[in-house]
PDB file of C-alpha atoms and ligand atoms in Angstrom:
ATOM      1  CA  MET A   1     -18.121  -4.518  -7.773  1.00 81.00           C
ATOM      2  CA  ARG A   2     -14.833  -3.976  -5.976  1.00 96.00           C
ATOM      3  CA  ARG A   3     -15.087  -2.422  -2.524  1.00 96.00           C
ATOM      4  CA  LYS A   4     -12.942   0.686  -2.182  1.00 98.00           C
ATOM      5  CA  TRP A   5      -9.886   0.518   0.081  1.00 98.00           C
ATOM      6  CA  VAL A   6      -7.996   3.368   1.764  1.00 98.00           C
ATOM      7  CA  GLY A   7      -4.781   2.933   3.719  1.00 98.00           C
ATOM      8  CA  GLY A   8      -2.934   5.479   5.837  1.00 98.00           C
ATOM      9  CA  ASN A   9       0.837   5.037   5.792  1.00 98.00           C
ATOM     10  CA  TRP A  10       2.192   7.074   8.699  1.00 97.00           C
ATOM     11  CA  LYS A  11       5.798   6.417   7.641  1.00 98.00           C
ATOM     12  CA  MET A  12       8.244   7.474  10.398  1.00 98.00           C
ATOM     13  CA  HIS A  13       5.965  10.059  11.972  1.00 97.00           C
ATOM     14  CA  GLY A  14       4.102  10.406  15.212  1.00 94.00           C
ATOM     15  CA  SER A  15       4.290   9.441  18.842  1.00 96.00           C
ATOM     16  CA  ARG A  16       2.317   7.208  21.192  1.00 95.00           C
ATOM     17  CA  GLN A  17       0.076  10.141  21.933  1.00 94.00           C
ATOM     18  CA  MET A  18      -0.575  10.797  18.273  1.00 94.00           C
ATOM     19  CA  ALA A  19      -1.194   7.090  17.683  1.00 95.00           C
ATOM     20  CA  SER A  20      -4.014   6.891  20.206  1.00 93.00           C
ATOM     21  CA  ARG A  21      -5.470  10.278  19.259  1.00 94.00           C
ATOM     22  CA  MET A  22      -5.477   9.515  15.518  1.00 95.00           C
ATOM     23  CA  THR A  23      -6.816   6.001  15.918  1.00 97.00           C
ATOM     24  CA  GLY A  24      -9.531   7.166  18.302  1.00 96.00           C
ATOM     25  CA  ALA A  25     -10.694   9.853  15.880  1.00 97.00           C
ATOM     26  CA  ILE A  26     -10.841   7.408  12.982  1.00 97.00           C
ATOM     27  CA  VAL A  27     -12.539   4.651  14.971  1.00 96.00           C
ATOM     28  CA  ASP A  28     -15.180   7.107  16.228  1.00 94.00           C
ATOM     29  CA  ALA A  29     -15.934   8.506  12.773  1.00 95.00           C
ATOM     30  CA  GLU A  30     -18.763   7.331  10.581  1.00 91.00           C
ATOM     31  CA  ILE A  31     -16.948   5.617   7.714  1.00 91.00           C
ATOM     32  CA  GLY A  32     -19.016   4.606   4.705  1.00 89.00           C
ATOM     33  CA  ASP A  33     -18.681   1.469   2.642  1.00 93.00           C
ATOM     34  CA  VAL A  34     -14.909   1.514   2.401  1.00 97.00           C
ATOM     35  CA  GLU A  35     -12.197  -0.672   3.895  1.00 97.00           C
ATOM     36  CA  VAL A  36      -9.741   1.324   5.969  1.00 98.00           C
ATOM     37  CA  ALA A  37      -6.299   0.274   7.142  1.00 98.00           C
ATOM     38  CA  LEU A  38      -3.697   2.106   9.213  1.00 98.00           C
ATOM     39  CA  PHE A  39       0.052   1.508   8.936  1.00 98.00           C
ATOM     40  CA  PRO A  40       1.738   3.031  11.994  1.00 98.00           C
ATOM     41  CA  PRO A  41       5.428   2.644  12.833  1.00 98.00           C
ATOM     42  CA  PHE A  42       6.227  -0.726  14.478  1.00 98.00           C
ATOM     43  CA  PRO A  43       6.489   0.528  18.089  1.00 98.00           C
ATOM     44  CA  TYR A  44       2.901   1.843  17.933  1.00 98.00           C
ATOM     45  CA  LEU A  45       1.295  -1.209  16.376  1.00 97.00           C
ATOM     46  CA  ARG A  46      -0.006  -2.641  19.630  1.00 94.00           C
ATOM     47  CA  GLU A  47      -1.377   0.736  20.649  1.00 93.00           C
ATOM     48  CA  VAL A  48      -3.227   1.143  17.366  1.00 97.00           C
ATOM     49  CA  CYS A  49      -4.410  -2.484  17.325  1.00 97.00           C
ATOM     50  CA  ALA A  50      -5.789  -2.065  20.866  1.00 95.00           C
ATOM     51  CA  ALA A  51      -7.454   1.272  20.082  1.00 95.00           C
ATOM     52  CA  SER A  52      -9.100  -0.124  16.937  1.00 96.00           C
ATOM     53  CA  ALA A  53     -10.080  -3.553  18.331  1.00 95.00           C
ATOM     54  CA  GLY A  54     -13.671  -4.425  17.488  1.00 94.00           C
ATOM     55  CA  SER A  55     -13.883  -1.634  14.880  1.00 95.00           C
ATOM     56  CA  LYS A  56     -13.836  -1.820  11.083  1.00 94.00           C
ATOM     57  CA  ILE A  57     -10.311  -0.420  11.017  1.00 97.00           C
ATOM     58  CA  ALA A  58      -7.553  -2.887  10.142  1.00 98.00           C
ATOM     59  CA  VAL A  59      -3.924  -2.394  11.104  1.00 98.00           C
ATOM     60  CA  GLY A  60      -0.799  -3.289   9.178  1.00 98.00           C
ATOM     61  CA  GLY A  61       2.986  -3.154   9.318  1.00 98.00           C
ATOM     62  CA  GLN A  62       4.878  -0.842   6.964  1.00 98.00           C
ATOM     63  CA  ASP A  63       7.201  -3.688   6.056  1.00 98.00           C
ATOM     64  CA  ALA A  64       7.845  -7.331   6.911  1.00 98.00           C
ATOM     65  CA  SER A  65      10.987  -9.406   6.663  1.00 98.00           C
ATOM     66  CA  GLU A  66      11.454 -11.825   3.798  1.00 98.00           C
ATOM     67  CA  HIS A  67      12.687 -14.308   6.423  1.00 98.00           C
ATOM     68  CA  GLU A  68      10.546 -16.368   8.721  1.00 97.00           C
ATOM     69  CA  SER A  69      12.705 -15.782  11.807  1.00 97.00           C
ATOM     70  CA  GLY A  70      16.371 -15.801  12.789  1.00 98.00           C
ATOM     71  CA  ALA A  71      19.443 -13.627  13.236  1.00 98.00           C
ATOM     72  CA  TYR A  72      18.279 -10.585  11.295  1.00 98.00           C
ATOM     73  CA  THR A  73      18.815  -7.656  13.643  1.00 98.00           C
ATOM     74  CA  GLY A  74      16.326  -4.878  13.178  1.00 97.00           C
ATOM     75  CA  GLU A  75      13.910  -6.922  11.109  1.00 97.00           C
ATOM     76  CA  VAL A  76      10.304  -7.689  11.996  1.00 98.00           C
ATOM     77  CA  SER A  77       8.673 -10.884  10.763  1.00 98.00           C
ATOM     78  CA  ALA A  78       5.196 -11.253   9.312  1.00 98.00           C
ATOM     79  CA  ALA A  79       4.426 -13.725  12.112  1.00 98.00           C
ATOM     80  CA  MET A  80       5.223 -11.026  14.690  1.00 98.00           C
ATOM     81  CA  LEU A  81       2.917  -8.589  12.934  1.00 98.00           C
ATOM     82  CA  LYS A  82       0.185 -11.185  13.040  1.00 98.00           C
ATOM     83  CA  ASP A  83       0.955 -11.893  16.693  1.00 97.00           C
ATOM     84  CA  VAL A  84       0.296  -8.288  17.746  1.00 97.00           C
ATOM     85  CA  GLY A  85      -2.974  -8.102  15.826  1.00 97.00           C
ATOM     86  CA  CYS A  86      -2.045  -6.876  12.355  1.00 98.00           C
ATOM     87  CA  ARG A  87      -4.104  -7.990   9.402  1.00 98.00           C
ATOM     88  CA  LEU A  88      -1.927  -6.553   6.641  1.00 98.00           C
ATOM     89  CA  ALA A  89       1.602  -5.522   5.706  1.00 98.00           C
ATOM     90  CA  LEU A  90       3.045  -3.296   3.019  1.00 98.00           C
ATOM     91  CA  ALA A  91       5.677  -4.712   0.676  1.00 98.00           C
ATOM     92  CA  GLY A  92       7.848  -2.913  -1.822  1.00 98.00           C
ATOM     93  CA  HIS A  93       7.101   0.667  -0.867  1.00 98.00           C
ATOM     94  CA  SER A  94       9.321   2.848  -3.038  1.00 96.00           C
ATOM     95  CA  GLU A  95      11.098   4.221   0.042  1.00 97.00           C
ATOM     96  CA  ARG A  96      12.118   0.655   0.870  1.00 97.00           C
ATOM     97  CA  ARG A  97      13.134  -0.077  -2.719  1.00 97.00           C
ATOM     98  CA  GLN A  98      15.073   3.190  -2.938  1.00 95.00           C
ATOM     99  CA  TYR A  99      16.736   3.634   0.466  1.00 96.00           C
ATOM    100  CA  HIS A 100      17.063  -0.031   1.414  1.00 96.00           C
ATOM    101  CA  HIS A 101      17.800  -1.279  -2.076  1.00 97.00           C
ATOM    102  CA  GLU A 102      15.059  -3.891  -2.006  1.00 98.00           C
ATOM    103  CA  SER A 103      15.051  -5.818  -5.261  1.00 98.00           C
ATOM    104  CA  ASP A 104      11.975  -7.152  -7.032  1.00 98.00           C
ATOM    105  CA  ASP A 105      12.919 -10.643  -5.795  1.00 98.00           C
ATOM    106  CA  GLU A 106      13.187  -9.526  -2.177  1.00 98.00           C
ATOM    107  CA  VAL A 107       9.851  -7.771  -2.416  1.00 98.00           C
ATOM    108  CA  ALA A 108       8.321 -10.941  -3.842  1.00 98.00           C
ATOM    109  CA  ALA A 109       9.829 -12.967  -0.974  1.00 98.00           C
ATOM    110  CA  LYS A 110       8.314 -10.505   1.495  1.00 98.00           C
ATOM    111  CA  VAL A 111       4.909 -10.862  -0.122  1.00 98.00           C
ATOM    112  CA  ALA A 112       5.272 -14.651   0.149  1.00 98.00           C
ATOM    113  CA  GLN A 113       6.025 -14.368   3.893  1.00 98.00           C
ATOM    114  CA  ILE A 114       3.140 -11.972   4.464  1.00 98.00           C
ATOM    115  CA  LEU A 115       0.702 -14.306   2.708  1.00 98.00           C
ATOM    116  CA  ALA A 116       2.113 -17.389   4.449  1.00 98.00           C
ATOM    117  CA  ASN A 117       1.128 -15.752   7.727  1.00 98.00           C
ATOM    118  CA  ASP A 118      -2.427 -15.142   6.583  1.00 98.00           C
ATOM    119  CA  LEU A 119      -2.008 -11.420   6.282  1.00 98.00           C
ATOM    120  CA  THR A 120      -3.099  -9.305   3.329  1.00 98.00           C
ATOM    121  CA  ALA A 121      -0.130  -7.947   1.379  1.00 98.00           C
ATOM    122  CA  VAL A 122      -0.256  -4.422   0.007  1.00 99.00           C
ATOM    123  CA  LEU A 123       2.191  -4.584  -2.874  1.00 98.00           C
ATOM    124  CA  CYS A 124       3.527  -1.219  -4.034  1.00 98.00           C
ATOM    125  CA  VAL A 125       4.824  -0.675  -7.558  1.00 98.00           C
ATOM    126  CA  GLY A 126       5.771   2.498  -9.379  1.00 98.00           C
ATOM    127  CA  GLU A 127       8.255   4.193 -11.660  1.00 97.00           C
ATOM    128  CA  THR A 128      10.714   7.002 -10.930  1.00 96.00           C
ATOM    129  CA  LEU A 129      10.540  10.335 -12.729  1.00 94.00           C
ATOM    130  CA  ARG A 130      13.509   9.326 -14.882  1.00 94.00           C
ATOM    131  CA  GLU A 131      11.838   6.074 -15.873  1.00 96.00           C
ATOM    132  CA  ARG A 132       8.624   7.904 -16.789  1.00 95.00           C
ATOM    133  CA  GLU A 133      10.500  10.486 -18.841  1.00 93.00           C
ATOM    134  CA  ASP A 134      12.318   7.673 -20.638  1.00 96.00           C
ATOM    135  CA  GLY A 135       8.956   6.115 -21.534  1.00 97.00           C
ATOM    136  CA  ARG A 136       9.630   3.078 -19.337  1.00 98.00           C
ATOM    137  CA  THR A 137       6.639   3.253 -16.981  1.00 98.00           C
ATOM    138  CA  ALA A 138       4.857   0.202 -18.403  1.00 98.00           C
ATOM    139  CA  GLU A 139       8.055  -1.846 -18.456  1.00 98.00           C
ATOM    140  CA  VAL A 140       8.974  -1.004 -14.848  1.00 98.00           C
ATOM    141  CA  VAL A 141       5.592  -1.605 -13.213  1.00 98.00           C
ATOM    142  CA  SER A 142       5.063  -4.764 -15.263  1.00 98.00           C
ATOM    143  CA  ARG A 143       8.451  -6.115 -14.125  1.00 98.00           C
ATOM    144  CA  GLN A 144       7.707  -5.317 -10.474  1.00 98.00           C
ATOM    145  CA  LEU A 145       4.326  -7.044 -10.730  1.00 98.00           C
ATOM    146  CA  ARG A 146       5.712 -10.010 -12.660  1.00 98.00           C
ATOM    147  CA  ALA A 147       8.243 -10.807  -9.904  1.00 98.00           C
ATOM    148  CA  VAL A 148       5.386 -11.356  -7.446  1.00 98.00           C
ATOM    149  CA  ILE A 149       3.225 -13.311  -9.886  1.00 98.00           C
ATOM    150  CA  ASP A 150       6.194 -15.589 -10.649  1.00 98.00           C
ATOM    151  CA  ARG A 151       6.979 -16.182  -6.990  1.00 98.00           C
ATOM    152  CA  CYS A 152       3.530 -16.365  -5.428  1.00 98.00           C
ATOM    153  CA  GLY A 153       1.262 -17.326  -8.320  1.00 98.00           C
ATOM    154  CA  ILE A 154      -1.584 -15.345  -9.816  1.00 98.00           C
ATOM    155  CA  THR A 155      -4.219 -16.668  -7.415  1.00 98.00           C
ATOM    156  CA  ALA A 156      -2.245 -15.146  -4.521  1.00 98.00           C
ATOM    157  CA  PHE A 157      -3.667 -11.828  -5.713  1.00 98.00           C
ATOM    158  CA  GLY A 158      -6.909 -12.863  -4.073  1.00 97.00           C
ATOM    159  CA  ARG A 159      -5.140 -11.682  -0.876  1.00 98.00           C
ATOM    160  CA  ILE A 160      -3.136  -8.789  -2.280  1.00 98.00           C
ATOM    161  CA  VAL A 161      -4.039  -5.130  -2.657  1.00 98.00           C
ATOM    162  CA  LEU A 162      -1.934  -3.642  -5.426  1.00 98.00           C
ATOM    163  CA  ALA A 163      -0.832  -0.019  -4.978  1.00 98.00           C
ATOM    164  CA  TYR A 164       0.369   2.019  -7.929  1.00 98.00           C
ATOM    165  CA  GLU A 165       2.621   4.692  -6.467  1.00 97.00           C
ATOM    166  CA  PRO A 166       4.599   6.711  -8.994  1.00 96.00           C
ATOM    167  CA  VAL A 167       7.775   7.643  -7.114  1.00 94.00           C
ATOM    168  CA  TRP A 168       7.733  11.179  -8.550  1.00 94.00           C
ATOM    169  CA  ALA A 169       4.330  11.794  -6.946  1.00 93.00           C
ATOM    170  CA  ILE A 170       5.141  10.562  -3.437  1.00 90.00           C
ATOM    171  CA  GLY A 171       5.421  13.375  -0.911  1.00 86.00           C
ATOM    172  CA  THR A 172       6.101  15.862  -3.700  1.00 88.00           C
ATOM    173  CA  GLY A 173       2.669  17.442  -4.008  1.00 85.00           C
ATOM    174  CA  ARG A 174       2.794  16.380  -7.654  1.00 89.00           C
ATOM    175  CA  THR A 175      -0.141  14.018  -8.113  1.00 89.00           C
ATOM    176  CA  ALA A 176      -0.495  11.869 -11.206  1.00 91.00           C
ATOM    177  CA  SER A 177      -3.475  13.166 -13.160  1.00 95.00           C
ATOM    178  CA  PRO A 178      -6.506  10.884 -12.971  1.00 97.00           C
ATOM    179  CA  GLY A 179      -5.859   9.978 -16.607  1.00 97.00           C
ATOM    180  CA  GLN A 180      -2.187   9.145 -16.032  1.00 97.00           C
ATOM    181  CA  ALA A 181      -3.037   6.985 -13.045  1.00 98.00           C
ATOM    182  CA  GLN A 182      -5.957   5.266 -14.764  1.00 98.00           C
ATOM    183  CA  GLU A 183      -3.735   4.339 -17.707  1.00 98.00           C
ATOM    184  CA  VAL A 184      -1.274   2.488 -15.462  1.00 98.00           C
ATOM    185  CA  HIS A 185      -4.035   0.919 -13.362  1.00 98.00           C
ATOM    186  CA  ALA A 186      -5.674  -0.435 -16.520  1.00 98.00           C
ATOM    187  CA  LEU A 187      -2.338  -1.866 -17.632  1.00 98.00           C
ATOM    188  CA  LEU A 188      -1.774  -3.571 -14.269  1.00 98.00           C
ATOM    189  CA  ARG A 189      -5.309  -4.954 -14.332  1.00 98.00           C
ATOM    190  CA  SER A 190      -4.800  -6.321 -17.824  1.00 98.00           C
ATOM    191  CA  HIS A 191      -1.655  -8.137 -16.661  1.00 98.00           C
ATOM    192  CA  LEU A 192      -3.554  -9.692 -13.777  1.00 98.00           C
ATOM    193  CA  GLY A 193      -6.463 -10.538 -16.076  1.00 98.00           C
ATOM    194  CA  ALA A 194      -4.161 -12.234 -18.562  1.00 98.00           C
ATOM    195  CA  GLY A 195      -3.106 -14.600 -15.771  1.00 97.00           C
ATOM    196  CA  ASP A 196      -6.600 -15.149 -14.395  1.00 98.00           C
ATOM    197  CA  ALA A 197      -9.687 -13.268 -15.551  1.00 98.00           C
ATOM    198  CA  ARG A 198     -11.375 -13.456 -12.151  1.00 98.00           C
ATOM    199  CA  ILE A 199      -8.299 -12.053 -10.377  1.00 98.00           C
ATOM    200  CA  GLY A 200      -8.074  -9.282 -12.977  1.00 98.00           C
ATOM    201  CA  GLY A 201     -11.629  -8.258 -12.205  1.00 98.00           C
ATOM    202  CA  SER A 202     -11.523  -8.557  -8.432  1.00 98.00           C
ATOM    203  CA  THR A 203      -8.101  -7.241  -7.356  1.00 98.00           C
ATOM    204  CA  ARG A 204      -8.171  -3.822  -5.750  1.00 98.00           C
ATOM    205  CA  ILE A 205      -5.640  -1.510  -7.402  1.00 98.00           C
ATOM    206  CA  VAL A 206      -5.226   1.650  -5.347  1.00 98.00           C
ATOM    207  CA  TYR A 207      -3.344   4.834  -6.154  1.00 98.00           C
ATOM    208  CA  GLY A 208      -0.747   6.516  -3.925  1.00 97.00           C
ATOM    209  CA  GLY A 209       1.185   9.737  -4.403  1.00 96.00           C
ATOM    210  CA  SER A 210       0.070  13.105  -2.990  1.00 95.00           C
ATOM    211  CA  VAL A 211      -3.575  12.117  -2.605  1.00 97.00           C
ATOM    212  CA  LYS A 212      -5.351  14.923  -0.753  1.00 97.00           C
ATOM    213  CA  PRO A 213      -8.968  15.661   0.204  1.00 97.00           C
ATOM    214  CA  GLY A 214      -9.129  17.954  -2.842  1.00 97.00           C
ATOM    215  CA  ASN A 215      -8.077  15.426  -5.483  1.00 97.00           C
ATOM    216  CA  ALA A 216      -9.218  12.098  -4.010  1.00 98.00           C
ATOM    217  CA  ALA A 217     -12.747  11.992  -5.443  1.00 98.00           C
ATOM    218  CA  GLU A 218     -11.600  12.560  -9.002  1.00 98.00           C
ATOM    219  CA  LEU A 219      -8.901   9.894  -8.736  1.00 98.00           C
ATOM    220  CA  PHE A 220     -11.229   7.371  -7.090  1.00 98.00           C
ATOM    221  CA  ALA A 221     -13.857   7.946  -9.788  1.00 97.00           C
ATOM    222  CA  GLN A 222     -11.596   6.367 -12.416  1.00 98.00           C
ATOM    223  CA  PRO A 223     -12.823   2.914 -13.421  1.00 98.00           C
ATOM    224  CA  ASP A 224      -9.669   1.057 -12.340  1.00 98.00           C
ATOM    225  CA  ILE A 225      -8.775   3.086  -9.238  1.00 98.00           C
ATOM    226  CA  ASP A 226     -10.152   1.334  -6.179  1.00 98.00           C
ATOM    227  CA  GLY A 227      -9.003   3.696  -3.467  1.00 98.00           C
ATOM    228  CA  GLY A 228      -5.721   5.074  -2.217  1.00 98.00           C
ATOM    229  CA  LEU A 229      -2.611   4.619  -0.119  1.00 98.00           C
ATOM    230  CA  ILE A 230      -2.180   7.905   1.702  1.00 98.00           C
ATOM    231  CA  GLY A 231       1.043   9.266   3.181  1.00 97.00           C
ATOM    232  CA  GLY A 232       1.240  12.942   4.160  1.00 95.00           C
ATOM    233  CA  ALA A 233      -2.507  13.538   4.220  1.00 96.00           C
ATOM    234  CA  CYS A 234      -3.144  10.702   6.686  1.00 97.00           C
ATOM    235  CA  LEU A 235      -1.329  12.494   9.504  1.00 96.00           C
ATOM    236  CA  GLU A 236      -4.348  14.737  10.109  1.00 96.00           C
ATOM    237  CA  SER A 237      -7.392  12.652  10.929  1.00 96.00           C
ATOM    238  CA  ALA A 238      -9.767  15.203   9.347  1.00 97.00           C
ATOM    239  CA  ASP A 239      -7.912  14.996   6.015  1.00 98.00           C
ATOM    240  CA  PHE A 240      -7.706  11.219   6.148  1.00 98.00           C
ATOM    241  CA  LEU A 241     -11.405  10.927   6.951  1.00 97.00           C
ATOM    242  CA  ALA A 242     -12.256  13.298   4.087  1.00 97.00           C
ATOM    243  CA  ILE A 243     -10.294  11.017   1.755  1.00 98.00           C
ATOM    244  CA  CYS A 244     -12.130   7.965   3.129  1.00 98.00           C
ATOM    245  CA  ALA A 245     -15.420   9.811   2.532  1.00 97.00           C
ATOM    246  CA  ALA A 246     -14.381  10.452  -1.078  1.00 97.00           C
ATOM    247  CA  ALA A 247     -13.988   6.684  -1.484  1.00 97.00           C
ATOM    248  CA  GLY A 248     -17.134   5.687   0.398  1.00 88.00           C
TER     249      GLY A 248
HETATM  250  P1  LIG X 301       2.154  10.723  -0.030  1.00 53.88           P
HETATM  251  O1  LIG X 301       2.738   9.255   0.208  1.00 53.88           O
HETATM  252  O2  LIG X 301       0.649  10.629   0.071  1.00 53.88           O
HETATM  253  O3  LIG X 301       2.751  11.565   1.064  1.00 53.88           O
HETATM  254  O4  LIG X 301       2.588  11.161  -1.379  1.00 53.88           O
HETATM  255  C1  LIG X 301       2.099   8.121  -0.318  1.00 53.88           C
HETATM  256  C2  LIG X 301       2.858   6.866   0.071  1.00 53.88           C
HETATM  257  O5  LIG X 301       4.092   6.916   0.149  1.00 53.88           O
HETATM  258  O6  LIG X 301       2.259   5.809   0.312  1.00 53.88           O
END
């Protein structure tokens, strides 16, 4: 049985005040049998790590450099994330792939760095609206997944949470139907299972893209959907907690 996982990706929102308020509300809440992770902007990581210390809530970076260290102005390394108390980092979020032109290879190198620093990687994959309309969904997500399998090996998925995030559903209010999401999740799981049956069965594959308190339960009830990566709806602690409850 895979334990459900819910992550809150704050993106570039909030303030120090919001960071302590939000974290406090989530730490104080009764959260069921679900793993919860928060991904605040870098400057608030220490704040959120301190406010959640000793709780079940894990904290992660929204990105990590593909490089170990060096002259890379503006970048943050996986080792630094670890140093301030993070336990996870996102890699390959579609906003990074789209606005920062991150290639599949770069994303795979980031995952390698994240894992090398003993953090859990949350690998995001997903197709654009154009790619879906062209019938290329399976090809695109398989290619994005393959790049990481090739670079890190299939057993690395023992420390990876895979997030299926169709780009057309992110921040648009247009959620993939439970059936549409389940179809892609099953495909991703079959790829993992072809490499290693145990990994196929144990890897958490979570859905992201306009998950709200009103649609979370139905999505999370699908056999291959093991939770969610939440953007907009994680900025209100009540909504985020309702989504966690739907997973718990
Ligand atoms: P959304 O974002 O919930 O606002 O659609 C999800 C994500 O980008 O992880």
